GROMACS .gro file of C-alpha atoms in nm:
model
  332
    1ARG     CA    1   0.011   1.096   0.592
    2ALA     CA    2   0.054   0.726   0.526
    3THR     CA    3   0.067   0.801   0.151
    4ASP     CA    4   0.389   0.999   0.181
    5ALA     CA    5   0.561   0.734   0.391
    6GLY     CA    6   0.434   0.424   0.210
    7ALA     CA    7   0.670   0.188   0.030
    8GLY     CA    8   0.442   0.155  -0.273
    9ILE     CA    9   0.474  -0.221  -0.325
   10LEU     CA   10   0.226  -0.374  -0.571
   11SER     CA   11   0.255  -0.752  -0.550
   12PRO     CA   12  -0.060  -0.941  -0.443
   13ALA     CA   13   0.069  -1.269  -0.590
   14THR     CA   14   0.335  -1.296  -0.317
   15ASN     CA   15   0.113  -1.189  -0.028
   16THR     CA   16   0.078  -1.451   0.245
   17ARG     CA   17  -0.046  -1.227   0.527
   18ASP     CA   18  -0.391  -1.103   0.430
   19PRO     CA   19  -0.730  -1.283   0.395
   20ASP     CA   20  -0.897  -1.390   0.070
   21PRO     CA   21  -1.124  -1.083   0.039
   22TRP     CA   22  -0.812  -0.866   0.048
   23LEU     CA   23  -0.652  -1.075  -0.226
   24ARG     CA   24  -0.960  -1.044  -0.445
   25LEU     CA   25  -0.958  -0.666  -0.415
   26ALA     CA   26  -0.580  -0.652  -0.465
   27ALA     CA   27  -0.606  -0.851  -0.788
   28PHE     CA   28  -0.848  -0.596  -0.933
   29ALA     CA   29  -0.634  -0.312  -0.800
   30SER     CA   30  -0.319  -0.443  -0.967
   31GLU     CA   31  -0.496  -0.480  -1.301
   32TYR     CA   32  -0.628  -0.124  -1.270
   33TYR     CA   33  -0.291   0.041  -1.205
   34PRO     CA   34  -0.146   0.039  -1.560
   35GLN     CA   35  -0.470   0.190  -1.695
   36LEU     CA   36  -0.464   0.459  -1.425
   37VAL     CA   37  -0.099   0.545  -1.492
   38ASP     CA   38  -0.157   0.563  -1.868
   39ASN     CA   39  -0.449   0.801  -1.813
   40LEU     CA   40  -0.247   1.020  -1.577
   41GLN     CA   41   0.044   1.040  -1.819
   42ALA     CA   42  -0.196   1.155  -2.091
   43GLU     CA   43  -0.368   1.414  -1.870
   44GLN     CA   44  -0.078   1.580  -1.685
   45ASP     CA   45   0.300   1.616  -1.713
   46GLY     CA   46   0.422   1.474  -1.381
   47ASP     CA   47   0.572   1.133  -1.314
   48THR     CA   48   0.394   0.876  -1.095
   49GLY     CA   49   0.697   0.670  -1.003
   50PHE     CA   50   0.518   0.358  -1.127
   51ALA     CA   51   0.734   0.080  -1.273
   52THR     CA   52   0.731  -0.298  -1.302
   53CYS     CA   53   1.046  -0.414  -1.126
   54GLY     CA   54   0.986  -0.769  -0.999
   55MET     CA   55   0.995  -0.895  -0.643
   56MET     CA   56   1.170  -1.168  -0.447
   57LEU     CA   57   1.046  -1.338  -0.133
   58VAL     CA   58   1.356  -1.460   0.053
   59ALA     CA   59   1.462  -1.664   0.353
   60VAL     CA   60   1.813  -1.588   0.475
   61SER     CA   61   1.861  -1.810   0.779
   62TYR     CA   62   1.807  -2.173   0.866
   63ASP     CA   63   1.536  -2.090   1.119
   64GLU     CA   64   1.331  -1.935   0.837
   65ILE     CA   65   1.331  -2.242   0.615
   66GLU     CA   66   1.008  -2.384   0.759
   67SER     CA   67   0.827  -2.050   0.729
   68PHE     CA   68   0.955  -2.013   0.374
   69ALA     CA   69   0.831  -2.362   0.283
   70ILE     CA   70   0.483  -2.276   0.414
   71ALA     CA   71   0.480  -1.948   0.222
   72ARG     CA   72   0.603  -2.121  -0.095
   73GLN     CA   73   0.329  -2.383  -0.076
   74HIS     CA   74   0.066  -2.116  -0.016
   75ILE     CA   75   0.182  -1.898  -0.306
   76PHE     CA   76   0.217  -2.180  -0.558
   77ASN     CA   77  -0.107  -2.355  -0.456
   78ARG     CA   78  -0.294  -2.028  -0.505
   79ARG     CA   79  -0.123  -1.976  -0.840
   80ASP     CA   80  -0.218  -2.325  -0.956
   81GLN     CA   81  -0.579  -2.295  -0.833
   82ARG     CA   82  -0.637  -1.958  -0.998
   83GLY     CA   83  -0.434  -2.023  -1.310
   84GLU     CA   84  -0.241  -1.700  -1.260
   85PRO     CA   85   0.021  -1.566  -1.259
   86ALA     CA   86   0.176  -1.791  -1.522
   87GLU     CA   87   0.446  -2.031  -1.403
   88GLU     CA   88   0.708  -1.841  -1.602
   89ASP     CA   89   0.617  -1.523  -1.411
   90LEU     CA   90   0.617  -1.664  -1.057
   91TYR     CA   91   0.876  -1.928  -0.974
   92GLU     CA   92   1.150  -2.039  -0.737
   93ILE     CA   93   1.509  -1.931  -0.807
   94SER     CA   94   1.848  -2.037  -0.676
   95SER     CA   95   2.042  -1.855  -0.406
   96ASP     CA   96   2.303  -1.747  -0.661
   97GLU     CA   97   2.033  -1.606  -0.888
   98ALA     CA   98   1.878  -1.417  -0.596
   99ARG     CA   99   2.211  -1.255  -0.511
  100ARG     CA  100   2.274  -1.171  -0.875
  101ARG     CA  101   1.943  -0.988  -0.893
  102PHE     CA  102   1.996  -0.807  -0.559
  103PRO     CA  103   2.373  -0.793  -0.492
  104ALA     CA  104   2.340  -0.656  -0.137
  105LEU     CA  105   2.186  -0.983  -0.012
  106GLY     CA  106   2.386  -1.207   0.219
  107ASP     CA  107   2.313  -1.577   0.264
  108VAL     CA  108   1.997  -1.693   0.090
  109ARG     CA  109   1.826  -2.017   0.198
  110GLY     CA  110   1.528  -1.985  -0.034
  111ALA     CA  111   1.390  -1.741  -0.289
  112ILE     CA  112   1.078  -1.695  -0.503
  113PHE     CA  113   1.071  -1.443  -0.787
  114TYR     CA  114   0.759  -1.267  -0.919
  115ARG     CA  115   0.823  -1.092  -1.248
  116ASP     CA  116   0.519  -0.860  -1.258
  117ALA     CA  117   0.551  -0.697  -0.916
  118ALA     CA  118   0.560  -0.319  -0.936
  119ARG     CA  119   0.636  -0.013  -0.726
  120VAL     CA  120   0.484   0.335  -0.712
  121ASP     CA  121   0.594   0.658  -0.544
  122GLY     CA  122   0.312   0.773  -0.316
  123ARG     CA  123   0.406   1.140  -0.322
  124LEU     CA  124   0.440   1.151  -0.700
  125LEU     CA  125   0.120   0.954  -0.758
  126SER     CA  126  -0.080   1.172  -0.520
  127ALA     CA  127   0.049   1.490  -0.686
  128ALA     CA  128  -0.032   1.354  -1.033
  129LEU     CA  129  -0.385   1.263  -0.927
  130HIS     CA  130  -0.435   1.612  -0.783
  131ARG     CA  131  -0.316   1.781  -1.102
  132ALA     CA  132  -0.533   1.567  -1.327
  133ALA     CA  133  -0.840   1.613  -1.107
  134GLU     CA  134  -0.792   1.988  -1.066
  135ALA     CA  135  -0.772   2.020  -1.445
  136LYS     CA  136  -1.122   1.868  -1.452
  137GLY     CA  137  -1.262   2.106  -1.193
  138LEU     CA  138  -1.169   1.955  -0.857
  139VAL     CA  139  -1.142   2.213  -0.578
  140VAL     CA  140  -0.917   2.114  -0.288
  141LYS     CA  141  -0.988   2.280   0.047
  142TYR     CA  142  -0.748   2.218   0.335
  143ALA     CA  143  -0.967   2.235   0.643
  144GLY     CA  144  -1.090   2.027   0.932
  145VAL     CA  145  -1.439   1.882   0.903
  146GLU     CA  146  -1.623   1.965   1.224
  147GLN     CA  147  -1.966   1.822   1.152
  148LEU     CA  148  -2.174   1.630   0.903
  149LEU     CA  149  -2.508   1.791   0.823
  150ILE     CA  150  -2.791   1.538   0.811
  151ARG     CA  151  -3.160   1.601   0.748
  152ASP     CA  152  -3.429   1.334   0.721
  153ASP     CA  153  -3.166   1.057   0.732
  154SER     CA  154  -2.979   1.202   0.434
  155ILE     CA  155  -2.653   1.397   0.412
  156THR     CA  156  -2.688   1.762   0.311
  157GLY     CA  157  -2.334   1.888   0.359
  158VAL     CA  158  -2.049   1.945   0.603
  159ILE     CA  159  -1.916   2.221   0.828
  160THR     CA  160  -1.543   2.289   0.783
  161ASP     CA  161  -1.372   2.540   1.015
  162GLY     CA  162  -1.700   2.722   1.060
  163GLU     CA  163  -1.795   2.724   0.692
  164THR     CA  164  -2.098   2.532   0.568
  165ILE     CA  165  -2.050   2.345   0.242
  166SER     CA  166  -2.364   2.199   0.088
  167ALA     CA  167  -2.326   1.857  -0.072
  168GLY     CA  168  -2.568   1.602  -0.206
  169LYS     CA  169  -2.319   1.322  -0.144
  170VAL     CA  170  -2.017   1.292   0.088
  171VAL     CA  171  -1.729   1.042   0.098
  172ILE     CA  172  -1.539   1.000   0.426
  173ALA     CA  173  -1.181   0.911   0.334
  174GLY     CA  174  -0.995   1.043   0.635
  175GLY     CA  175  -0.747   0.760   0.677
  176ALA     CA  176  -0.656   0.702   1.041
  177TRP     CA  177  -0.851   1.018   1.127
  178SER     CA  178  -1.185   0.866   1.019
  179VAL     CA  179  -1.347   0.905   1.361
  180HIS     CA  180  -1.640   0.696   1.488
  181ILE     CA  181  -1.532   0.420   1.246
  182PRO     CA  182  -1.346   0.108   1.373
  183VAL     CA  183  -1.015   0.231   1.231
  184GLU     CA  184  -0.711   0.316   1.443
  185PRO     CA  185  -0.369   0.462   1.364
  186GLN     CA  186  -0.083   0.219   1.315
  187ARG     CA  187   0.255   0.391   1.300
  188GLY     CA  188   0.500   0.286   1.030
  189GLN     CA  189   0.863   0.398   1.022
  190ILE     CA  190   1.054   0.362   0.695
  191ILE     CA  191   1.414   0.455   0.609
  192HIS     CA  192   1.555   0.574   0.277
  193LEU     CA  193   1.915   0.459   0.219
  194GLY     CA  194   2.150   0.596  -0.045
  195LEU     CA  195   2.407   0.379  -0.222
  196GLY     CA  196   2.591   0.657  -0.403
  197ASP     CA  197   2.671   0.569  -0.764
  198THR     CA  198   2.546   0.209  -0.737
  199ASP     CA  199   2.305   0.128  -1.019
  200THR     CA  200   1.993  -0.002  -0.847
  201SER     CA  201   1.761   0.051  -1.144
  202SER     CA  202   1.725  -0.321  -1.218
  203TRP     CA  203   1.712  -0.448  -0.859
  204PRO     CA  204   1.381  -0.614  -0.758
  205ILE     CA  205   1.184  -0.551  -0.443
  206ILE     CA  206   1.280  -0.778  -0.154
  207SER     CA  207   1.023  -0.920   0.086
  208ALA     CA  208   1.173  -1.107   0.378
  209VAL     CA  209   0.990  -1.403   0.527
  210ARG     CA  210   0.967  -1.219   0.860
  211GLY     CA  211   0.771  -0.939   0.695
  212HIS     CA  212   1.012  -0.651   0.633
  213TYR     CA  213   1.096  -0.528   0.284
  214MET     CA  214   1.340  -0.336   0.065
  215VAL     CA  215   1.232  -0.128  -0.235
  216PRO     CA  216   1.509  -0.014  -0.474
  217TRP     CA  217   1.468   0.299  -0.687
  218PRO     CA  218   1.670   0.404  -0.993
  219ASP     CA  219   1.852   0.690  -0.815
  220GLY     CA  220   2.076   0.465  -0.604
  221ARG     CA  221   1.816   0.461  -0.328
  222VAL     CA  222   1.683   0.161  -0.135
  223VAL     CA  223   1.384   0.209   0.093
  224VAL     CA  224   1.376  -0.030   0.389
  225GLY     CA  225   1.094  -0.089   0.633
  226ALA     CA  226   0.876  -0.097   0.807
  227THR     CA  227   0.746  -0.105   1.159
  228ARG     CA  228   0.382  -0.196   1.225
  229GLU     CA  229   0.311  -0.024   1.554
  230THR     CA  230  -0.052  -0.089   1.641
  231GLY     CA  231  -0.154   0.113   1.944
  232SER     CA  232   0.083   0.398   1.863
  233GLY     CA  233  -0.190   0.659   1.873
  234PHE     CA  234  -0.155   0.972   1.662
  235GLU     CA  235   0.217   1.015   1.731
  236ALA     CA  236   0.380   1.044   1.391
  237ARG     CA  237   0.739   1.050   1.515
  238THR     CA  238   1.052   0.844   1.475
  239THR     CA  239   1.164   0.634   1.769
  240ALA     CA  240   1.497   0.477   1.858
  241ALA     CA  241   1.333   0.135   1.880
  242GLY     CA  242   1.165   0.174   1.543
  243VAL     CA  243   1.481   0.285   1.363
  244LEU     CA  244   1.676   0.001   1.527
  245GLU     CA  245   1.416  -0.256   1.418
  246VAL     CA  246   1.414  -0.139   1.057
  247LEU     CA  247   1.792  -0.113   1.017
  248ALA     CA  248   1.868  -0.436   1.204
  249GLU     CA  249   1.631  -0.636   0.985
  250ALA     CA  250   1.754  -0.469   0.666
  251LEU     CA  251   2.118  -0.549   0.744
  252ARG     CA  252   2.034  -0.902   0.857
  253VAL     CA  253   1.884  -0.970   0.515
  254ALA     CA  254   2.113  -0.751   0.305
  255PRO     CA  255   2.446  -0.686   0.481
  256GLY     CA  256   2.568  -0.522   0.163
  257LEU     CA  257   2.368  -0.215   0.266
  258ALA     CA  258   2.585  -0.156   0.575
  259GLN     CA  259   2.777   0.138   0.426
  260ALA     CA  260   2.470   0.307   0.280
  261GLU     CA  261   2.393   0.666   0.370
  262VAL     CA  262   2.076   0.732   0.569
  263ARG     CA  263   1.906   0.988   0.346
  264GLU     CA  264   1.569   1.020   0.513
  265ILE     CA  265   1.339   0.865   0.773
  266ARG     CA  266   0.967   0.888   0.710
  267VAL     CA  267   0.680   0.816   0.945
  268GLY     CA  268   0.317   0.754   0.856
  269LEU     CA  269   0.000   0.661   1.041
  270ARG     CA  270  -0.183   0.381   0.863
  271PRO     CA  271  -0.561   0.342   0.903
  272TYR     CA  272  -0.563  -0.004   1.060
  273THR     CA  273  -0.859  -0.242   1.097
  274GLU     CA  274  -0.848  -0.552   1.313
  275ASP     CA  275  -0.949  -0.783   1.026
  276HIS     CA  276  -0.695  -0.630   0.780
  277LEU     CA  277  -0.968  -0.530   0.534
  278PRO     CA  278  -1.058  -0.179   0.418
  279VAL     CA  279  -1.389  -0.013   0.494
  280LEU     CA  280  -1.571   0.059   0.167
  281GLY     CA  281  -1.931   0.135   0.081
  282SER     CA  282  -2.235   0.323   0.201
  283VAL     CA  283  -2.334   0.405   0.559
  284PRO     CA  284  -2.642   0.220   0.687
  285ASN     CA  285  -2.948   0.429   0.774
  286ILE     CA  286  -2.806   0.751   0.626
  287GLN     CA  287  -2.843   0.815   0.254
  288ASN     CA  288  -2.570   0.946   0.025
  289ILE     CA  289  -2.273   0.911   0.261
  290TYR     CA  290  -1.990   0.671   0.177
  291LEU     CA  291  -1.675   0.534   0.340
  292ALA     CA  292  -1.331   0.470   0.192
  293THR     CA  293  -1.071   0.405   0.461
  294GLY     CA  294  -0.896   0.131   0.658
  295HIS     CA  295  -0.644   0.016   0.397
  296GLY     CA  296  -0.368  -0.032   0.654
  297PRO     CA  297  -0.019  -0.095   0.515
  298THR     CA  298  -0.148  -0.154   0.161
  299GLY     CA  299  -0.310   0.180   0.091
  300LEU     CA  300  -0.097   0.259  -0.212
  301GLN     CA  301  -0.174  -0.086  -0.351
  302LEU     CA  302  -0.550  -0.077  -0.295
  303GLY     CA  303  -0.631   0.293  -0.264
  304PRO     CA  304  -0.662   0.404  -0.628
  305TYR     CA  305  -0.892   0.116  -0.719
  306SER     CA  306  -1.094   0.163  -0.401
  307GLY     CA  307  -1.139   0.525  -0.507
  308LYS     CA  308  -1.269   0.409  -0.844
  309LEU     CA  309  -1.517   0.173  -0.676
  310ILE     CA  310  -1.650   0.446  -0.450
  311ALA     CA  311  -1.673   0.691  -0.741
  312ASP     CA  312  -1.874   0.432  -0.935
  313LEU     CA  313  -2.097   0.377  -0.632
  314VAL     CA  314  -2.156   0.752  -0.587
  315LEU     CA  315  -2.241   0.791  -0.956
  316GLY     CA  316  -2.477   0.494  -0.958
  317ARG     CA  317  -2.265   0.281  -1.187
  318GLU     CA  318  -2.252  -0.097  -1.170
  319LEU     CA  319  -1.953  -0.222  -0.970
  320GLU     CA  320  -1.728  -0.477  -1.135
  321THR     CA  321  -1.661  -0.655  -0.805
  322ASP     CA  322  -1.867  -0.729  -0.495
  323ILE     CA  323  -1.777  -0.507  -0.197
  324ASP     CA  324  -1.993  -0.676   0.069
  325ALA     CA  325  -1.684  -0.805   0.255
  326TYR     CA  326  -1.561  -0.448   0.305
  327GLN     CA  327  -1.884  -0.287   0.428
  328ILE     CA  328  -1.895  -0.112   0.766
  329THR     CA  329  -2.184  -0.342   0.865
  330ARG     CA  330  -1.937  -0.624   0.938
  331PHE     CA  331  -1.849  -0.441   1.262
  332LEU     CA  332  -2.209  -0.389   1.375
   0.00000   0.00000   0.00000
């Protein structure tokens, strides 16, 4: 699953890759996270791995200076237009300050720091959500869905491994396996490095101008990644080329990681859409069936809030944000 392999970076303010509708959804999603985590901590005993840790966008070579300048202008113009984040929370820092915050960095030609960026552990968060939901009556059934049952243009249930389950409403949230929807698997390879007794608890996330990242965790672990292998098909496996790409970029940016231990390599299949937007909302011409998929490499960032939106839609509640930009009808 993409959830298990995801880096768990929550930092829409430093995003320069995705379109405006993504940024609008990400802003709501980031505001929702602390509330979600507080609720989970009150309802079950497990950790979510959520923490505010800060993030730096860095350029480390002279040939990245132009790209960094474009990213800096984009980030600060958006901050000034929207009035958030505050200037004291999102600002440029010196090369020395960048290396002080993340000692493994090498040369730094430019750096922007965002104080409120956060991280979350996908495995821990998913487990916490399951425990909290099961305590409220959720039943989890591990089975393949073979068929949707439709009568008079309305969903009536599903068939799973030969068993018929009646349902008045159905949400399709199958990730990259959401068939007959314009979503395809995009393989991502991510490597967990161990730095022994090094205290990484205060290190911020690093986002390199070229698109790779490093996510430190308090246990002396730094997660580096990731590949974005569109066209990979459903082959969730490590490759020599993928591992080389991830490690080469990590050591180019942070040569201080060269002696780190390779603890684990994870692989996930992201549900990728060509316009980099998720697929959320109802299905045209069939009543009471809903879609929640296509979050690509930002599933951990957007997923929980997308789930809330779909739950509100299913229950007939008013949505706090417009989801027209994410509807399946944009592909029709």
